[in-house]
Short mmCIF file of C-alpha atoms in Angstrom, two decimals:
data_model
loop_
_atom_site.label_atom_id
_atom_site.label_comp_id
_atom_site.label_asym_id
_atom_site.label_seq_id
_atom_site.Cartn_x
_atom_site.Cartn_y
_atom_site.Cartn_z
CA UNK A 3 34.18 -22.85 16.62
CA UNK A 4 32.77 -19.15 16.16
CA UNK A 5 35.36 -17.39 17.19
CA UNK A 6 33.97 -15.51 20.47
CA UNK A 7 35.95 -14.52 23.31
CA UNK A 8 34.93 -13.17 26.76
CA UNK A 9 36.76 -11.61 29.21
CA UNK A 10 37.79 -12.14 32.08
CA UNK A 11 36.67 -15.43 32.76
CA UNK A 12 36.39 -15.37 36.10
CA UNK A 13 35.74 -12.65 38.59
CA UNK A 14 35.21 -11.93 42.23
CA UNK A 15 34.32 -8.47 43.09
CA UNK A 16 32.82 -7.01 46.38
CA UNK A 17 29.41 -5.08 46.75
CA UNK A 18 28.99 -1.92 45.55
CA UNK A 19 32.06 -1.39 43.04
CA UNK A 20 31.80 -1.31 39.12
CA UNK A 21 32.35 -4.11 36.70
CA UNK A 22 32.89 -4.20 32.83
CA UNK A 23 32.80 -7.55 31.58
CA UNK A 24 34.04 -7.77 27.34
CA UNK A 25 32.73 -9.57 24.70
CA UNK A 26 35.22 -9.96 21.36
CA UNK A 27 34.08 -11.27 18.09
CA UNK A 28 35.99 -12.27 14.66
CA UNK A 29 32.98 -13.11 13.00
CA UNK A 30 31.65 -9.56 11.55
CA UNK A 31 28.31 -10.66 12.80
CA UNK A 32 25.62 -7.77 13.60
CA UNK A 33 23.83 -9.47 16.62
CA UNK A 34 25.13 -9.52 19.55
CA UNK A 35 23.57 -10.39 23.17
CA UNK A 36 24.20 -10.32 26.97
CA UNK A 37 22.82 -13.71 28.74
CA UNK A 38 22.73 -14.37 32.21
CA UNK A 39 22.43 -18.23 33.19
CA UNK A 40 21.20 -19.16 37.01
CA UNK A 41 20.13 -22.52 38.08
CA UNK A 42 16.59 -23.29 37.54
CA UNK A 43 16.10 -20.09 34.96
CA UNK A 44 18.01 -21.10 31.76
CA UNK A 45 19.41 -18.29 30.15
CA UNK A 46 17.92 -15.06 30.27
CA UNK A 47 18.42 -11.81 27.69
CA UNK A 48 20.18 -8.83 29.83
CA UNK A 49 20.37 -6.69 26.98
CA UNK A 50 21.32 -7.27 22.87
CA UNK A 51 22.73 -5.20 19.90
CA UNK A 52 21.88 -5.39 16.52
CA UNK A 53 24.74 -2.87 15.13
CA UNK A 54 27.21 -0.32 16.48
CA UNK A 55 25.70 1.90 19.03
CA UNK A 56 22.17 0.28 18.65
CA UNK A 57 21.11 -1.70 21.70
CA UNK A 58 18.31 -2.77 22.90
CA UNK A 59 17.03 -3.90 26.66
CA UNK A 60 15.99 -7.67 27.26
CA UNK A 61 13.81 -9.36 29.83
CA UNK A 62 16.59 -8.93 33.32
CA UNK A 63 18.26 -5.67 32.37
CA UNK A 64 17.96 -3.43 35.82
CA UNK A 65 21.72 -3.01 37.07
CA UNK A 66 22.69 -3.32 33.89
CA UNK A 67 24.08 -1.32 30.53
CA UNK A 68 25.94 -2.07 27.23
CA UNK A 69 27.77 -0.23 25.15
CA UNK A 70 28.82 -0.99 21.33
CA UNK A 71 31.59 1.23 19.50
CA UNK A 72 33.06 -1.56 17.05
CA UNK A 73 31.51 -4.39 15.61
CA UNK A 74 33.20 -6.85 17.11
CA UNK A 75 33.60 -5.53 21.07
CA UNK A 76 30.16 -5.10 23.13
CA UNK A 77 30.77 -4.65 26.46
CA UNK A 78 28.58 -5.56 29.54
CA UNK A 79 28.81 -3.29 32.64
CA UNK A 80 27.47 -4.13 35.71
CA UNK A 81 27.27 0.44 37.39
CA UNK A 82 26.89 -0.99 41.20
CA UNK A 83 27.14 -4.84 41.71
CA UNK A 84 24.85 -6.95 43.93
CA UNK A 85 25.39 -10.20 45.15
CA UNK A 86 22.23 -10.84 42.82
CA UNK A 87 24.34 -10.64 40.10
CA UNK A 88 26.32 -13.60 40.99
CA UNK A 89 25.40 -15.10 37.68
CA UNK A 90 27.50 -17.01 34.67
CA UNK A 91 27.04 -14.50 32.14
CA UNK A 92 27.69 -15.61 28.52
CA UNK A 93 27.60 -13.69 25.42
CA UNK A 94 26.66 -14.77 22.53
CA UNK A 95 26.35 -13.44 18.49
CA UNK A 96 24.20 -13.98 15.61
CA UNK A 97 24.14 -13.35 11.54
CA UNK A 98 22.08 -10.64 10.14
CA UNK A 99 18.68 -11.82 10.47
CA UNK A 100 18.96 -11.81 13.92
CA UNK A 101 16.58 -14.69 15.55
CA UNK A 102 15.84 -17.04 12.59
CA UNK A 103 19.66 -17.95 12.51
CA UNK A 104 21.31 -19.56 15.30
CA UNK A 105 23.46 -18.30 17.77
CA UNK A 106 26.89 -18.71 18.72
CA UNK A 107 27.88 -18.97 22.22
CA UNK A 108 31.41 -18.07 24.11
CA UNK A 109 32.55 -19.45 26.95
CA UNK A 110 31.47 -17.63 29.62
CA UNK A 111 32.70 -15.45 32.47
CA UNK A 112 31.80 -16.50 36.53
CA UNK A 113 31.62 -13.59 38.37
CA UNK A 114 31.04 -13.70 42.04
CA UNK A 115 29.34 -10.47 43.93
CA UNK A 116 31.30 -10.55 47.96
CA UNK B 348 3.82 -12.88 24.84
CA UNK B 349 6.35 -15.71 24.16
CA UNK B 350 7.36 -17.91 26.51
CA UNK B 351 8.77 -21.66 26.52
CA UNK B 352 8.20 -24.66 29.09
CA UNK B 353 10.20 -27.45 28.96
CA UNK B 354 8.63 -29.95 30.88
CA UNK B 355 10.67 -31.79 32.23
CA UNK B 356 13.82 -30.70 34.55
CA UNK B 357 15.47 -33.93 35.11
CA UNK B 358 15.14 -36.94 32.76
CA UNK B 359 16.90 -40.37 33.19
CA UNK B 360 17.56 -42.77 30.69
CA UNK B 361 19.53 -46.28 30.25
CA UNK B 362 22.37 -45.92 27.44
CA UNK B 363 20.97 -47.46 24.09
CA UNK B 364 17.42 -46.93 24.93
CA UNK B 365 15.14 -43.68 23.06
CA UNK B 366 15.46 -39.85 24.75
CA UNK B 367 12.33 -37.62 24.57
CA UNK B 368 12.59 -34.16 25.60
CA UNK B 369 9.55 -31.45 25.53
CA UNK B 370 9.14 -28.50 25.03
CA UNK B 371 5.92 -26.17 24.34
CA UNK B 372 6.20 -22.86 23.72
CA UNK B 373 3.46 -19.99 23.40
CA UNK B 374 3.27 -17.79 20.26
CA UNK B 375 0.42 -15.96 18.37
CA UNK B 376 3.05 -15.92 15.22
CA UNK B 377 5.40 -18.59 13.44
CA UNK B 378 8.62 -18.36 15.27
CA UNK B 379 11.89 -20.13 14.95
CA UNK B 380 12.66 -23.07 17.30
CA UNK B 381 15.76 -24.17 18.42
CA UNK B 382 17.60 -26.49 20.83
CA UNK B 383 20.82 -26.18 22.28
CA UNK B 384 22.68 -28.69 24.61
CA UNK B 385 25.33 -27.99 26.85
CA UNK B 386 27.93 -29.82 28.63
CA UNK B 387 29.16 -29.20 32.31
CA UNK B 388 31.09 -26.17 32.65
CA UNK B 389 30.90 -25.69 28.85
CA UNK B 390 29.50 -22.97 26.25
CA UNK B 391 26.55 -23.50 24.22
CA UNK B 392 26.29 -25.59 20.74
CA UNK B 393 23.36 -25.87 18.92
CA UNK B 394 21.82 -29.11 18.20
CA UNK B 395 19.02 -27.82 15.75
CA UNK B 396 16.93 -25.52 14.59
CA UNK B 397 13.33 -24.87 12.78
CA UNK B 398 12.63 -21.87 10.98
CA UNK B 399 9.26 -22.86 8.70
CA UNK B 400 10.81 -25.07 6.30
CA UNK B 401 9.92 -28.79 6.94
CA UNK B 402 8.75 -29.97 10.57
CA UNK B 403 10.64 -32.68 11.39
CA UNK B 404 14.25 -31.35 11.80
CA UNK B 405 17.71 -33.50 11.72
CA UNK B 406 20.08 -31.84 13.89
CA UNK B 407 23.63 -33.44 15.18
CA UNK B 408 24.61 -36.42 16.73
CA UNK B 409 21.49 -38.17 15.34
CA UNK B 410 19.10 -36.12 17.50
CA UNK B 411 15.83 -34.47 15.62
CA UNK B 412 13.33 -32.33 16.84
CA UNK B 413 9.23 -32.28 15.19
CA UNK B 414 7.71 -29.09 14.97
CA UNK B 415 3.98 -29.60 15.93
CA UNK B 416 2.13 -26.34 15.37
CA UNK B 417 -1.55 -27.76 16.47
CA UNK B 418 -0.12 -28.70 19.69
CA UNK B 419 2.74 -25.88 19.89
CA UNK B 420 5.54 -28.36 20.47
CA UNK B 421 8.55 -29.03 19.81
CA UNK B 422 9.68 -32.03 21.36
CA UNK B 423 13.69 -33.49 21.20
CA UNK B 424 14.36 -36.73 20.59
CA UNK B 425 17.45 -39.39 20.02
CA UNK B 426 16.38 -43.50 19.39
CA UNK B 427 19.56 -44.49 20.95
CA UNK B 428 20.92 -43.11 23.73
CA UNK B 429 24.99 -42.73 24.71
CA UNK B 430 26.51 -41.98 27.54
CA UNK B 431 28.08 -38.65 25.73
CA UNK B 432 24.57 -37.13 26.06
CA UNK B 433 24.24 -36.63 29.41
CA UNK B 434 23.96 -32.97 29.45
CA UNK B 435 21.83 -30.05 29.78
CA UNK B 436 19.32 -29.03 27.13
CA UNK B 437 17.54 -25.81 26.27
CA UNK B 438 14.53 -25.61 24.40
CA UNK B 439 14.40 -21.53 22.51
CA UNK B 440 12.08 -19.79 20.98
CA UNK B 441 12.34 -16.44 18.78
CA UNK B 442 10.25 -13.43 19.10
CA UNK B 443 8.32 -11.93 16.69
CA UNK B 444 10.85 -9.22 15.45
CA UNK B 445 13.29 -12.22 15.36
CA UNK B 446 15.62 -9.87 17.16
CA UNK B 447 15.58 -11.89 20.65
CA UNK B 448 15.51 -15.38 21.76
CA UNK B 449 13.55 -16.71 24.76
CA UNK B 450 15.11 -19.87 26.40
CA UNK B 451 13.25 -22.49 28.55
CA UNK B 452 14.40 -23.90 32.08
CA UNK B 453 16.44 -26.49 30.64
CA UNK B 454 16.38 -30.20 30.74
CA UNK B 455 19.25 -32.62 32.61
CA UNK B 456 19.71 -35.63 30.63
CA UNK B 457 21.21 -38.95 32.66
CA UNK B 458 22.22 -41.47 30.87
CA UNK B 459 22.74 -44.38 33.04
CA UNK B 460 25.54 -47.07 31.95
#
């Protein structure tokens, strides 16, 4: 397995208060990405990096930022959450041409919005 | 714009008899296709993937995947199915920058003993 980690794993927060949810990587990869998976939608892009400090948003990022100082940490902070972003996020990395080589997944983090 | 439809949500299926899963997918360039099944409560693996090298595309556990460019599709399939392949399965397609993915609505597979 690619070795991905996410943490936490799961979370309950209430309304209103920050969240920073990590993404760790041992795989030197450039690509990195923020998913969001809801029932009925699949997964959808929140935001992706392809190198330190360069992000990029994707299709759901409102509520949303990223940050990348190392290559293998990209962390996903939620500034204010909803209970809209009760969600399975899962992160996920790819080599260095970016979309024509697969990605790997981790194992996602549950996070509840109170 | 890209976008994906699988077209199916819910598929059932006796064990040891063929899976088909669609997809179709809208692109004005050649992208890269993929599919990706994943088990309940799990991560992510990928099953296969197409990225303009031959059409029909072998992935794991004897599933493969055609890429039909006339009709835009890109349709999964298995002649045998097992009871290990009930899962969900995600159809994806890459932009044209091949810096993002775009993933369908998925597919649940039933496999009925």
């Amino acid at each position: 397995d690619a070795g991905i980690t996410q943490s936490p794993r799961h979370k309950v927060t209430e309304t209103g208060t920050p969240v920073t949810l990590r993404c760790h990587q041992t795989e030197n990869h450039r690509y990195m990405y923020w998913y969001r998976q809801d029932p009925g939608h699949g997964l959808r892009l929140i935001h992706y990096s392809y190198g330190v400090k360069d992000t990029d948003k994707g299709e759901v990022s409102d509520g949303y930022s990223v940050s990348r100082s190392k290559t293998e940490d990209f962390l996903l902070t939620l500034e204010s959450a909803t209970s809209s972003q009760t969600s399975v996020y899962f992160c996920a990395i790819s080599e260095s041409t970016g979309a024509r080589d697969e990605q790997y997944f981790g194992p996602g983090t549950r996070l509840t919005v109170t | 714009a890209q976008s994906v439809t699988q077209l199916d949500s819910h598929v059932s299926v006796s064990e040891g008899t063929p899976v088909l899963l669609r997809c179709n997918y809208s692109s004005s360039y050649s992208p890269s296709l993929f599919w990706y099944v994943q088990h309940p409560n799990k991560g992510l693996q990928l099953l296969l993937k197409y990225t303009s090298a031959a059409t029909l595309v072998k992935g794991i556990n004897g599933f493969e995947a055609e890429f039909k460019k006339s009709e835009t599709s890109f349709h999964l399939t298995k002649p045998s199915a097992h009871m290990s392949d009930a899962a969900e399965y995600f159809c994806v397609v890459s932009d044209r920058n091949f810096n993002k993915f775009y993933f369908g609505s998925g597919t649940k597979l039933n496999v009925k003993p």
